[in-house]
Amino acid sequence: MPKQISMLTMVMVAAGLLMITGIACADTVKIGVVENLSGSQASLDQPSLNGVKLALKEINDAGGVLGKKVEILIRDGKSDPATLATVTEGLMDQGISAVTGLSDTTMVLASAPAAQRAGIAFVSSGATSPSLPNEVGDSLFIEPFGDNVQAAAAAEYAYNDLGARSVWVLYDKAMDYTYLLQRYFCDRFGGLGGAIISKATYQTGDTDFRAQITSLKAKTSLPDILFISSGPDDIGTIVKQVRDMGIKTPIVGGDGYDTPLLGKVAGPTAATDVYFTTHVALDSIGAKPFVQSYKKMFGHGPENGFAALGYDAFNLIINAVKNAGTTDPKAVKAALAATKGFKGVTGTINFPKGIRVPQKSVSIIKVEAGKFIFVKEVMPSEIPAP
Amino acid sequence: MNKNKHALYLMISMGLFFCAVYLLDAYGNHYYQRVSNLMMIYVILTVSLNLSNGIVGISSLGQIGFMSIGAYVSAILTLPPGLKEHWLTGLPHWMSTIQSGLFPAMILAGILAAAIAFLVGIVILRLQGVFAAVTTLGFLIIVKVVAENWMTVTRGGRGISSLPTYTNLWWTSAVAVITVYVVLRIIRSPYGRSMLAVREHDLAAQSIGINAPRIRLLAFVISAFFTAVAGALWANLIGVVSPGSFYLWLTLLIIIMMVVGGMGSVTGSVFSAIGFTILLELLRGFENKIAVYGISSIIFAIVFMLVIIFHPDGVMGDREFSWDWFKRITPLF
Amino acid sequence: MLEVTDLEVFYGNIQALHGISFKVEKGETVTIIGSNGAGKSTTLLAIAGLLKPQKGEIKYLDKHLDKLSAYQIVSMGISLCPEGRRIFTSLSVYENLLMGAVQRRDKKAVRDDIHWVVSLFPDLKDRLEQQGGTLSGGQQQMLAIGRALMSKPKLLILDEPSLGLSPMLVNQIFEVIAMLKNIGTTVLLVEQNARQALEIADRGYVIETGMITMEGPSSVLKNSDRVKSAYLGG
Amino acid sequence: MNADFLLKIDALSVSFGGVKALENYKLSLPPSRILGIIGPNGAGKTTLFNVLTGFIRPDSGHIHFNGQEITRWEPYQIARLGISRSFQNICLFGKLSVLDNVIVSCQIHERTSFLSALSKTRAYKKNEKALREKAWKLLCVFGLEKHADRRAMTLAYGDQRRLEIARALATAPKLLIIDEPAAGMNPNETQDLLDLILKLKEKFNLTIVLIEHNMNLVMQLCEYIQVLNYGRLAAEGLPLEIQQNQEVIDAYLGDTNNAGSN
Amino acid sequence: MSHTAYFFQQFINALSLGSIYALVTIGLAMVFSILRLINFAHGDLMMIGSYSILMLWNAGVPVWMAILAGIVLCGIAGVIMERVCYRPLRGSAEMTTLLTSFAVVVLLENGVTLLFGPNTRPFRILNFTSPTFSIDSILISKIDVISVVLTLIILLLTTLFIKKTTIGISMRAVADDLTASHLVGIRLNRVIVSAFFIGSLFAGVAGLLWSARAGKLYPLMGFIPVVKAFVAAVIGGFGSIPGAVVGGYVLGFAEVFLVALLPPELQGYRDAFVFILLIFILLVRPQGILGAKTMQRRI
């Protein structure tokens, strides 16, 4: 008997699901949002989605765009490329004007080709590989600066301002972002005449870095700085363990550090003398309204830099819709490509002709006792080729 | 005679199937094409997993490792030479100047994976039950670690992208049909009987002259071959391979499809892979509707647990689909 | 005391017992004899609650045992010393005996009973800390019986206690059974060793292919030609 | 010297963790005989069978079969050479059909190429058909043909026992080893079994080694008997001698102090 | 830093890491020895423990209370897991329960993600990790001392428990011979529930240490420790409690010294080497370092 009941329940669940899956239609501006809301990438993409939701609320509260309300169609990619490709494909005939989302290059590479084929613009909110748009085609835009820009900025700041001449590198071997970032950094730092004394690696998910740090300690002389290329979830732990092992050397890194976790996980004593490049300082004056609205809507501040990027990417699309004066995806794409002087939380975005990576300046942030202090905004003098 | 009639039914259904493939490929929208492609790839994966886990009874959790190998081999072979020279500096020169089509890539992927399965199998197949399960899981992890670290050949954690998307519905459905045909033929051949005997009673099988380790290895190798071919199709469908793509989620998905379909039932695996692909899409619609993301995975896990509790042998057990049975449930036919 | 009526047990599709009926009265020693595969152990496992019979009933002191779990049956005072000893090989002799009394709460009395068991089987005396698996076959059998006694059973069931033992040890085991009988323990003894079992028992049953084919007082069975032929051929 | 004997075993010893399961066991078995091995449970009979068929490696000793030393061969090699066995606790391929249980055993000496199986060549089909027929015939000998399509695990107990022997015979062995075939059978079934074994011996020109507790069966069937006790040969001889051997009676019945009236 | 100091520092690192592995492994091995179940959801029990502690602490419960309550909650979660997910499958094939435990992992990880969000959260309840003392530039932090001491205490208590208490001896009896345990009247469910409860308590403690060491927790944190614990369990000899501890330390040392000794470009292969070690051990000494050699019953 339980057999029959279980089978019956399953059939009913399936039938119920079938009925629910109708398509709601209304005269709205539709934007697709593809994010990994479950699985290993969720901690990057969930804040990005929150940013999108905040932007959406602000736009609709202000009356929408082109006189219409804006609607988002959210899809979960489950951190699985095949699922991601499928759900993106599923969005393409839903009457959307553009797609945004995703924080990781590999994920964008699985998802964006569907948009490319359909001729719909895809604005990646968080992937920072500068070669990405060329790998996919004219439909792909990235919202943040390229890793080469921020890595060069970090290298120049370390060499010129911190006076560093040698560096020890630790990076996550399982991530595209962390690999590229350290590679560009080493390119530029080496180009300036700095020495890379050695590199160590770890894998996403590791929680113990003491073996690597101890081998650094065993070096005859400590380097001037440590360049640690890491994602937002790991950096707090790494900084904590570096400092716990008694190494006071300045630590330099990229926009993965842009998360309160750095201060909270590592603690104020450890999170000191750390420098990183990012899009905008979240406690800067320009970002204040965003941070406050975010807090109001979600009950806590932005989890990491991806929140602001998601927010900006969505506004960038709406801006393009406004400029195009239509919801037609082709026109929106053209308008996106012609974006000039769009002011977002994470900086001013211009897409130079034919280049779909924005030229933005890079903010340098210094961390002291867990607090983020804006140092300066730089534009690197020389940028490694993507 | 019944037999001729069945052959006729089979031909008609095959004809209908390929008509559907033609229509979908030529006129269907991309979403349905993509779902159908994945469905066919899941059919290949589930059926070949069933050969090693269901038919011959190896407790392998590492088959997706072979899929990963297949996907990488195909990616390396089909990547345009310009990118290859730029990205994969560890390749021998002759390899970075050629670009292969999908078919040779698929075959080579299968052969290489089969060769690795042979070596791995010699070592791992000496273990049984949960130990085999976890060692094969270890193999999966080793494959992932190698893919993440062998920068000059696999491009590390970044994965290989910009692959030509050769794979279409014709390829996936044809390979799926071939896989099902081959596995069914194997089961009904002397090899297959030996495999079943080994699964049913290893020692008794040896006592009647079956070289059990060799039979197990054979199934493992064939299974790895088709799994790798599926990986090659996957790579040229999605267009990017990365180490994390071939890991636990896919492993679990395929195993659940196999168990629910019935360990030992090839047609059960086919139906189950098709059913679950559709179920997953439906669940996704449901998930988007109620905007609770992740609920589909939870429902998926619960469905699996219910089946395993109330139907431990899966829906089909180890029986195969037969036309007589079909006739009984569809009196109109 | 124990009454089994029309018991049928299947293993999958194979019927192992085809309606077994027998009874054991209080204070009696009853033996069931039969060859390998006749269904003796199956019957006992069903009584102990490890197999669920498809048909028939098992009554003990006028209560039905069929629906009870194994531990409840033990708590009612039935103790089965299984075939092949099945002592806990990785536990010490002392711990094995302790496990026999796992349901008893009277710690002190348990300790006394361990001394009593050791006095029954002096071989175990110096080996209380030794691992069960390192004992010899005979010692293991004594331990198994001792363990079964530790729950203070009203009904002790012994499944082939003489299996694989040397004649001297077999005698020793049977002496203990006789002693238990004398102090009033009800014993159900299942044996292949027909003659000796009949020697000690009050009544006996012969089981063949899952059926009771003969029953009666031991003295009658002992002299039955059929019993002889089943065991010696000819 | 080996030529005279189908099976010759010398000084065979096996022990498990210090316990001697078999000690200095010897056997010289000429072809076309039925040998019975008796002894109390745990005397080492099944261990002997397992050593003989390669499932257990002996500590020392030699086994020659048909002029070849097979002491450390793998079980499947020994089976292919011509020793086949049935198991004490039935070990059928439960989910396979009765016919398939036999076919899988028949195919032992066949060599099918993988490709011919995939492409269903004419020769392959013919071969398959021949296998089926051979297996069917064998089932008929055992009276199991009416159950041919049933799963082996659904058979009645006695049928399962017979199927095991049928499967063992399907490898066309020279030596057949049967472990307690009559366990759990009633006298009628046992009689049928006896007739069957005799018939098989004639029909297939077999040499048979038998472990059995049922004395009727052993005494009627066997031409020679060995008695094992504690892993050692306690006695051997013709059935009549064994039956009257007091030592055997004692060992087997464990009856010493009440020295029996028999 | 001298060579000796370097070696000893890595030694301390390994000892400390190995202790946590040992803790996770004890719980895993305890359940395995009784049920023959490899509970892949054991790592998620760690996660549940850490989350409970954090949530209680955030709710204003005093820190030690939060820790104790969190660990107990973890134990209860383990019992519920057994009751709901594993008991209906009692008696199924080992593979079935193994796969079910995978499904439980999916269930718990996605469930917790839904409840608390996917984000990493800081876990600074006991800021143990700051170095307390140093000997010749070798740093030893509180957490190193606590991990090692706690592991040894738990090993000692567990050993006493399974040697001296009735329920402990019952556990060994059940692991040894299930049928005989039924026959002497051991209440199997009670033993299994106790094993799950105690194993889950250890998972709670391990979760606390793991999170404290990393300073963070997140819904997917459980999988890596449980896979490592499995490796450790096999190395030590599955089912044996001292074996679990030895296996944990061997794994800790292997991981730390692989990173320490391998050239940087091979460091990434660490997990591959660890699994090759596992396969090697399984082939050469299937019963593990401390596992008892059981006589293989082949027929």
GROMACS .gro file of C-alpha atoms in nm, chain B:
model
  333
  387MET     CA    1   0.478  -1.412  -3.564
  388ASN     CA    2   0.529  -1.213  -3.248
  389LYS     CA    3   0.893  -1.156  -3.312
  390ASN     CA    4   0.840  -0.991  -3.648
  391LYS     CA    5   0.569  -0.778  -3.502
  392HIS     CA    6   0.803  -0.659  -3.231
  393ALA     CA    7   1.066  -0.575  -3.488
  394LEU     CA    8   0.805  -0.374  -3.669
  395TYR     CA    9   0.705  -0.189  -3.354
  396LEU     CA   10   1.068  -0.118  -3.288
  397MET     CA   11   1.119   0.020  -3.638
  398ILE     CA   12   0.810   0.236  -3.612
  399SER     CA   13   0.911   0.376  -3.277
  400MET     CA   14   1.266   0.439  -3.398
  401GLY     CA   15   1.121   0.613  -3.702
  402LEU     CA   16   0.898   0.828  -3.483
  403PHE     CA   17   1.189   0.903  -3.256
  404PHE     CA   18   1.413   1.026  -3.537
  405CYS     CA   19   1.123   1.220  -3.691
  406ALA     CA   20   1.091   1.394  -3.356
  407VAL     CA   21   1.465   1.455  -3.356
  408TYR     CA   22   1.444   1.603  -3.705
  409LEU     CA   23   1.154   1.830  -3.618
  410LEU     CA   24   1.306   1.947  -3.294
  411ASP     CA   25   1.646   2.003  -3.449
  412ALA     CA   26   1.513   2.194  -3.744
  413TYR     CA   27   1.223   2.387  -3.598
  414GLY     CA   28   1.230   2.355  -3.219
  415ASN     CA   29   1.334   2.641  -2.998
  416HIS     CA   30   1.678   2.644  -2.844
  417TYR     CA   31   1.555   2.574  -2.495
  418TYR     CA   32   1.380   2.252  -2.592
  419GLN     CA   33   1.678   2.155  -2.804
  420ARG     CA   34   1.911   2.212  -2.514
  421VAL     CA   35   1.696   2.016  -2.269
  422SER     CA   36   1.667   1.732  -2.520
  423ASN     CA   37   2.041   1.730  -2.577
  424LEU     CA   38   2.106   1.708  -2.206
  425MET     CA   39   1.838   1.442  -2.180
  426MET     CA   40   2.016   1.228  -2.437
  427ILE     CA   41   2.351   1.282  -2.266
  428TYR     CA   42   2.194   1.176  -1.937
  429VAL     CA   43   2.057   0.868  -2.110
  430ILE     CA   44   2.408   0.776  -2.225
  431LEU     CA   45   2.553   0.841  -1.882
  432THR     CA   46   2.284   0.652  -1.694
  433VAL     CA   47   2.287   0.352  -1.924
  434SER     CA   48   2.663   0.321  -1.916
  435LEU     CA   49   2.670   0.366  -1.540
  436ASN     CA   50   2.411   0.092  -1.520
  437LEU     CA   51   2.644  -0.138  -1.708
  438SER     CA   52   2.911  -0.110  -1.441
  439ASN     CA   53   2.700  -0.055  -1.130
  440GLY     CA   54   2.374  -0.230  -1.212
  441ILE     CA   55   2.465  -0.515  -1.443
  442VAL     CA   56   2.798  -0.626  -1.310
  443GLY     CA   57   2.757  -0.480  -0.962
  444ILE     CA   58   3.059  -0.254  -0.917
  445SER     CA   59   2.989   0.012  -0.657
  446SER     CA   60   3.143   0.296  -0.850
  447LEU     CA   61   3.091   0.659  -0.758
  448GLY     CA   62   3.366   0.772  -0.992
  449GLN     CA   63   3.214   0.737  -1.338
  450ILE     CA   64   3.182   1.113  -1.375
  451GLY     CA   65   3.561   1.121  -1.356
  452PHE     CA   66   3.564   0.941  -1.692
  453MET     CA   67   3.314   1.192  -1.821
  454SER     CA   68   3.554   1.463  -1.715
  455ILE     CA   69   3.841   1.290  -1.896
  456GLY     CA   70   3.628   1.256  -2.208
  457ALA     CA   71   3.519   1.618  -2.195
  458TYR     CA   72   3.876   1.740  -2.156
  459VAL     CA   73   4.012   1.520  -2.433
  460SER     CA   74   3.744   1.643  -2.667
  461ALA     CA   75   3.799   2.002  -2.556
  462ILE     CA   76   4.172   1.977  -2.622
  463LEU     CA   77   4.116   1.819  -2.961
  464THR     CA   78   3.844   2.050  -3.086
  465LEU     CA   79   3.977   2.378  -2.955
  466PRO     CA   80   4.079   2.605  -3.244
  467PRO     CA   81   4.457   2.592  -3.296
  468GLY     CA   82   4.512   2.962  -3.235
  469LEU     CA   83   4.367   2.942  -2.888
  470LYS     CA   84   4.540   2.612  -2.826
  471GLU     CA   85   4.886   2.756  -2.885
  472HIS     CA   86   4.798   3.044  -2.662
  473TRP     CA   87   4.635   2.857  -2.375
  474LEU     CA   88   4.756   2.500  -2.371
  475THR     CA   89   5.129   2.544  -2.392
  476GLY     CA   90   5.200   2.200  -2.256
  477LEU     CA   91   5.064   2.022  -2.562
  478PRO     CA   92   5.304   1.872  -2.813
  479HIS     CA   93   5.345   2.089  -3.118
  480TRP     CA   94   5.160   1.867  -3.364
  481MET     CA   95   4.862   1.861  -3.136
  482SER     CA   96   4.833   2.233  -3.104
  483THR     CA   97   4.822   2.279  -3.478
  484ILE     CA   98   4.533   2.048  -3.550
  485GLN     CA   99   4.166   2.088  -3.482
  486SER     CA  100   3.962   1.774  -3.488
  487GLY     CA  101   3.595   1.733  -3.558
  488LEU     CA  102   3.348   1.597  -3.307
  489PHE     CA  103   3.352   1.235  -3.420
  490PRO     CA  104   3.726   1.165  -3.391
  491ALA     CA  105   3.733   1.364  -3.069
  492MET     CA  106   3.452   1.153  -2.927
  493ILE     CA  107   3.619   0.827  -3.024
  494LEU     CA  108   3.959   0.932  -2.891
  495ALA     CA  109   3.798   1.056  -2.571
  496GLY     CA  110   3.630   0.720  -2.529
  497ILE     CA  111   3.945   0.522  -2.601
  498LEU     CA  112   4.161   0.723  -2.365
  499ALA     CA  113   3.905   0.700  -2.087
  500ALA     CA  114   3.873   0.327  -2.148
  501ALA     CA  115   4.250   0.290  -2.123
  502ILE     CA  116   4.255   0.481  -1.797
  503ALA     CA  117   3.959   0.277  -1.673
  504PHE     CA  118   4.159  -0.033  -1.751
  505LEU     CA  119   4.451   0.078  -1.536
  506VAL     CA  120   4.233   0.217  -1.259
  507GLY     CA  121   4.010  -0.089  -1.272
  508ILE     CA  122   4.295  -0.332  -1.219
  509VAL     CA  123   4.366  -0.158  -0.891
  510ILE     CA  124   4.021  -0.052  -0.770
  511LEU     CA  125   3.814  -0.351  -0.871
  512ARG     CA  126   3.992  -0.564  -0.617
  513LEU     CA  127   3.794  -0.378  -0.352
  514GLN     CA  128   3.428  -0.432  -0.285
  515GLY     CA  129   3.119  -0.257  -0.159
  516VAL     CA  130   3.163   0.069   0.024
  517PHE     CA  131   3.539   0.054  -0.009
  518ALA     CA  132   3.510   0.043  -0.385
  519ALA     CA  133   3.254   0.324  -0.362
  520VAL     CA  134   3.478   0.554  -0.171
  521THR     CA  135   3.793   0.469  -0.365
  522THR     CA  136   3.615   0.547  -0.688
  523LEU     CA  137   3.498   0.869  -0.528
  524GLY     CA  138   3.867   0.924  -0.460
  525PHE     CA  139   3.934   0.868  -0.830
  526LEU     CA  140   3.679   1.138  -0.910
  527ILE     CA  141   3.855   1.375  -0.674
  528ILE     CA  142   4.194   1.287  -0.823
  529VAL     CA  143   4.065   1.365  -1.172
  530LYS     CA  144   3.933   1.698  -1.050
  531VAL     CA  145   4.257   1.783  -0.875
  532VAL     CA  146   4.460   1.697  -1.183
  533ALA     CA  147   4.230   1.906  -1.403
  534GLU     CA  148   4.272   2.195  -1.164
  535ASN     CA  149   4.648   2.171  -1.149
  536TRP     CA  150   4.776   2.062  -1.487
  537MET     CA  151   4.778   2.421  -1.608
  538THR     CA  152   4.957   2.371  -1.938
  539VAL     CA  153   4.716   2.105  -2.062
  540THR     CA  154   4.385   2.167  -1.889
  541ARG     CA  155   4.421   2.539  -1.823
  542GLY     CA  156   4.361   2.470  -1.456
  543GLY     CA  157   4.062   2.596  -1.265
  544ARG     CA  158   3.980   2.837  -1.546
  545GLY     CA  159   3.875   2.557  -1.774
  546ILE     CA  160   3.890   2.548  -2.151
  547SER     CA  161   3.637   2.771  -2.318
  548SER     CA  162   3.545   2.884  -2.669
  549LEU     CA  163   3.495   2.529  -2.782
  550PRO     CA  164   3.309   2.488  -3.108
  551THR     CA  165   2.956   2.378  -3.026
  552TYR     CA  166   2.941   2.088  -3.265
  553THR     CA  167   2.699   1.887  -3.059
  554ASN     CA  168   2.343   1.884  -3.181
  555LEU     CA  169   2.043   1.667  -3.131
  556TRP     CA  170   2.143   1.430  -3.412
  557TRP     CA  171   2.470   1.353  -3.244
  558THR     CA  172   2.333   1.309  -2.895
  559SER     CA  173   2.033   1.102  -2.999
  560ALA     CA  174   2.238   0.882  -3.230
  561VAL     CA  175   2.498   0.815  -2.965
  562ALA     CA  176   2.224   0.749  -2.711
  563VAL     CA  177   2.059   0.496  -2.940
  564ILE     CA  178   2.393   0.331  -3.012
  565THR     CA  179   2.477   0.315  -2.640
  566VAL     CA  180   2.144   0.157  -2.555
  567TYR     CA  181   2.178  -0.087  -2.844
  568VAL     CA  182   2.533  -0.188  -2.753
  569VAL     CA  183   2.459  -0.229  -2.384
  570LEU     CA  184   2.147  -0.432  -2.457
  571ARG     CA  185   2.342  -0.652  -2.698
  572ILE     CA  186   2.614  -0.701  -2.440
  573ILE     CA  187   2.363  -0.806  -2.178
  574ARG     CA  188   2.211  -1.061  -2.409
  575SER     CA  189   2.548  -1.197  -2.521
  576PRO     CA  190   2.761  -1.453  -2.339
  577TYR     CA  191   2.953  -1.159  -2.191
  578GLY     CA  192   2.637  -1.015  -2.046
  579ARG     CA  193   2.529  -1.344  -1.897
  580SER     CA  194   2.868  -1.373  -1.733
  581MET     CA  195   2.834  -1.018  -1.600
  582LEU     CA  196   2.496  -1.091  -1.447
  583ALA     CA  197   2.629  -1.413  -1.301
  584VAL     CA  198   2.919  -1.226  -1.143
  585ARG     CA  199   2.678  -0.973  -0.997
  586GLU     CA  200   2.448  -1.240  -0.862
  587HIS     CA  201   2.716  -1.457  -0.709
  588ASP     CA  202   3.079  -1.382  -0.763
  589LEU     CA  203   3.211  -1.710  -0.624
  590ALA     CA  204   2.958  -1.932  -0.793
  591ALA     CA  205   3.042  -1.755  -1.117
  592GLN     CA  206   3.408  -1.838  -1.071
  593SER     CA  207   3.321  -2.196  -0.993
  594ILE     CA  208   3.174  -2.235  -1.340
  595GLY     CA  209   3.480  -2.094  -1.508
  596ILE     CA  210   3.402  -1.723  -1.530
  597ASN     CA  211   3.704  -1.504  -1.481
  598ALA     CA  212   3.517  -1.262  -1.257
  599PRO     CA  213   3.782  -0.990  -1.224
  600ARG     CA  214   3.822  -0.981  -1.600
  601ILE     CA  215   3.447  -0.958  -1.665
  602ARG     CA  216   3.415  -0.681  -1.412
  603LEU     CA  217   3.703  -0.496  -1.572
  604LEU     CA  218   3.544  -0.536  -1.913
  605ALA     CA  219   3.217  -0.381  -1.797
  606PHE     CA  220   3.404  -0.102  -1.622
  607VAL     CA  221   3.605  -0.022  -1.934
  608ILE     CA  222   3.305  -0.023  -2.168
  609SER     CA  223   3.112   0.190  -1.924
  610ALA     CA  224   3.402   0.436  -1.908
  611PHE     CA  225   3.414   0.449  -2.287
  612PHE     CA  226   3.053   0.558  -2.326
  613THR     CA  227   3.069   0.786  -2.025
  614ALA     CA  228   3.364   0.963  -2.183
  615VAL     CA  229   3.183   0.990  -2.516
  616ALA     CA  230   2.898   1.156  -2.327
  617GLY     CA  231   3.157   1.388  -2.176
  618ALA     CA  232   3.281   1.480  -2.522
  619LEU     CA  233   2.926   1.556  -2.634
  620TRP     CA  234   2.874   1.761  -2.320
  621ALA     CA  235   3.189   1.965  -2.378
  622ASN     CA  236   3.092   2.054  -2.731
  623LEU     CA  237   2.738   2.131  -2.624
  624ILE     CA  238   2.813   2.368  -2.337
  625GLY     CA  239   3.126   2.510  -2.500
  626VAL     CA  240   3.332   2.527  -2.184
  627VAL     CA  241   3.479   2.260  -1.961
  628SER     CA  242   3.603   2.325  -1.610
  629PRO     CA  243   3.706   2.090  -1.330
  630GLY     CA  244   3.409   2.175  -1.110
  631SER     CA  245   3.156   2.082  -1.380
  632PHE     CA  246   3.217   1.711  -1.340
  633TYR     CA  247   3.175   1.656  -0.974
  634LEU     CA  248   2.933   1.560  -0.705
  635TRP     CA  249   2.611   1.708  -0.839
  636LEU     CA  250   2.639   1.526  -1.168
  637THR     CA  251   2.753   1.208  -0.992
  638LEU     CA  252   2.451   1.215  -0.765
  639LEU     CA  253   2.215   1.304  -1.049
  640ILE     CA  254   2.323   1.009  -1.262
  641ILE     CA  255   2.326   0.763  -0.974
  642ILE     CA  256   1.978   0.868  -0.868
  643MET     CA  257   1.853   0.830  -1.224
  644MET     CA  258   2.000   0.482  -1.238
  645VAL     CA  259   1.872   0.367  -0.898
  646VAL     CA  260   1.523   0.501  -0.956
  647GLY     CA  261   1.507   0.347  -1.302
  648GLY     CA  262   1.622   0.017  -1.161
  649MET     CA  263   1.974  -0.116  -1.123
  650GLY     CA  264   2.018  -0.368  -1.398
  651SER     CA  265   1.742  -0.240  -1.624
  652VAL     CA  266   1.874  -0.061  -1.931
  653THR     CA  267   1.534   0.053  -2.047
  654GLY     CA  268   1.459   0.155  -1.690
  655SER     CA  269   1.762   0.383  -1.705
  656VAL     CA  270   1.644   0.530  -2.032
  657PHE     CA  271   1.297   0.606  -1.900
  658SER     CA  272   1.436   0.733  -1.574
  659ALA     CA  273   1.686   0.968  -1.740
  660ILE     CA  274   1.412   1.106  -1.962
  661GLY     CA  275   1.168   1.132  -1.674
  662PHE     CA  276   1.408   1.299  -1.438
  663THR     CA  277   1.522   1.551  -1.698
  664ILE     CA  278   1.160   1.652  -1.745
  665LEU     CA  279   1.095   1.642  -1.371
  666LEU     CA  280   1.393   1.869  -1.309
  667GLU     CA  281   1.266   2.121  -1.564
  668LEU     CA  282   0.919   2.110  -1.409
  669LEU     CA  283   1.064   2.154  -1.064
  670ARG     CA  284   1.258   2.450  -1.196
  671GLY     CA  285   0.937   2.608  -1.320
  672PHE     CA  286   0.788   2.549  -0.978
  673GLU     CA  287   1.097   2.693  -0.812
  674ASN     CA  288   1.084   3.008  -1.026
  675LYS     CA  289   0.716   3.045  -0.948
  676ILE     CA  290   0.752   3.035  -0.573
  677ALA     CA  291   1.096   3.200  -0.587
  678VAL     CA  292   1.251   2.964  -0.334
  679TYR     CA  293   1.572   2.864  -0.504
  680GLY     CA  294   1.726   2.533  -0.406
  681ILE     CA  295   1.388   2.376  -0.328
  682SER     CA  296   1.409   2.169  -0.645
  683SER     CA  297   1.724   1.996  -0.520
  684ILE     CA  298   1.550   1.927  -0.191
  685ILE     CA  299   1.244   1.780  -0.363
  686PHE     CA  300   1.477   1.581  -0.586
  687ALA     CA  301   1.652   1.433  -0.282
  688ILE     CA  302   1.320   1.354  -0.115
  689VAL     CA  303   1.186   1.182  -0.427
  690PHE     CA  304   1.498   0.969  -0.430
  691MET     CA  305   1.464   0.877  -0.064
  692LEU     CA  306   1.097   0.788  -0.105
  693VAL     CA  307   1.172   0.565  -0.400
  694ILE     CA  308   1.457   0.395  -0.220
  695ILE     CA  309   1.243   0.333   0.090
  696PHE     CA  310   0.927   0.214  -0.081
  697HIS     CA  311   1.070   0.079  -0.405
  698PRO     CA  312   1.423  -0.027  -0.319
  699ASP     CA  313   1.469  -0.196  -0.657
  700GLY     CA  314   1.367   0.113  -0.848
  701VAL     CA  315   1.071   0.147  -1.076
  702MET     CA  316   1.170  -0.125  -1.321
  703GLY     CA  317   1.374  -0.350  -1.096
  704ASP     CA  318   1.601  -0.540  -1.330
  705ARG     CA  319   1.332  -0.609  -1.585
  706GLU     CA  320   1.349  -0.470  -1.935
  707PHE     CA  321   1.079  -0.299  -2.131
  708SER     CA  322   0.896  -0.542  -2.354
  709TRP     CA  323   0.627  -0.491  -2.612
  710ASP     CA  324   0.402  -0.748  -2.447
  711TRP     CA  325   0.414  -0.548  -2.131
  712PHE     CA  326   0.355  -0.233  -2.331
  713LYS     CA  327   0.051  -0.389  -2.490
  714ARG     CA  328  -0.092  -0.475  -2.155
  715ILE     CA  329  -0.081  -0.119  -2.031
  716THR     CA  330  -0.204   0.027  -2.359
  717PRO     CA  331  -0.499  -0.189  -2.464
  718LEU     CA  332  -0.563   0.029  -2.768
  719PHE     CA  333  -0.239  -0.069  -2.931
   0.00000   0.00000   0.00000
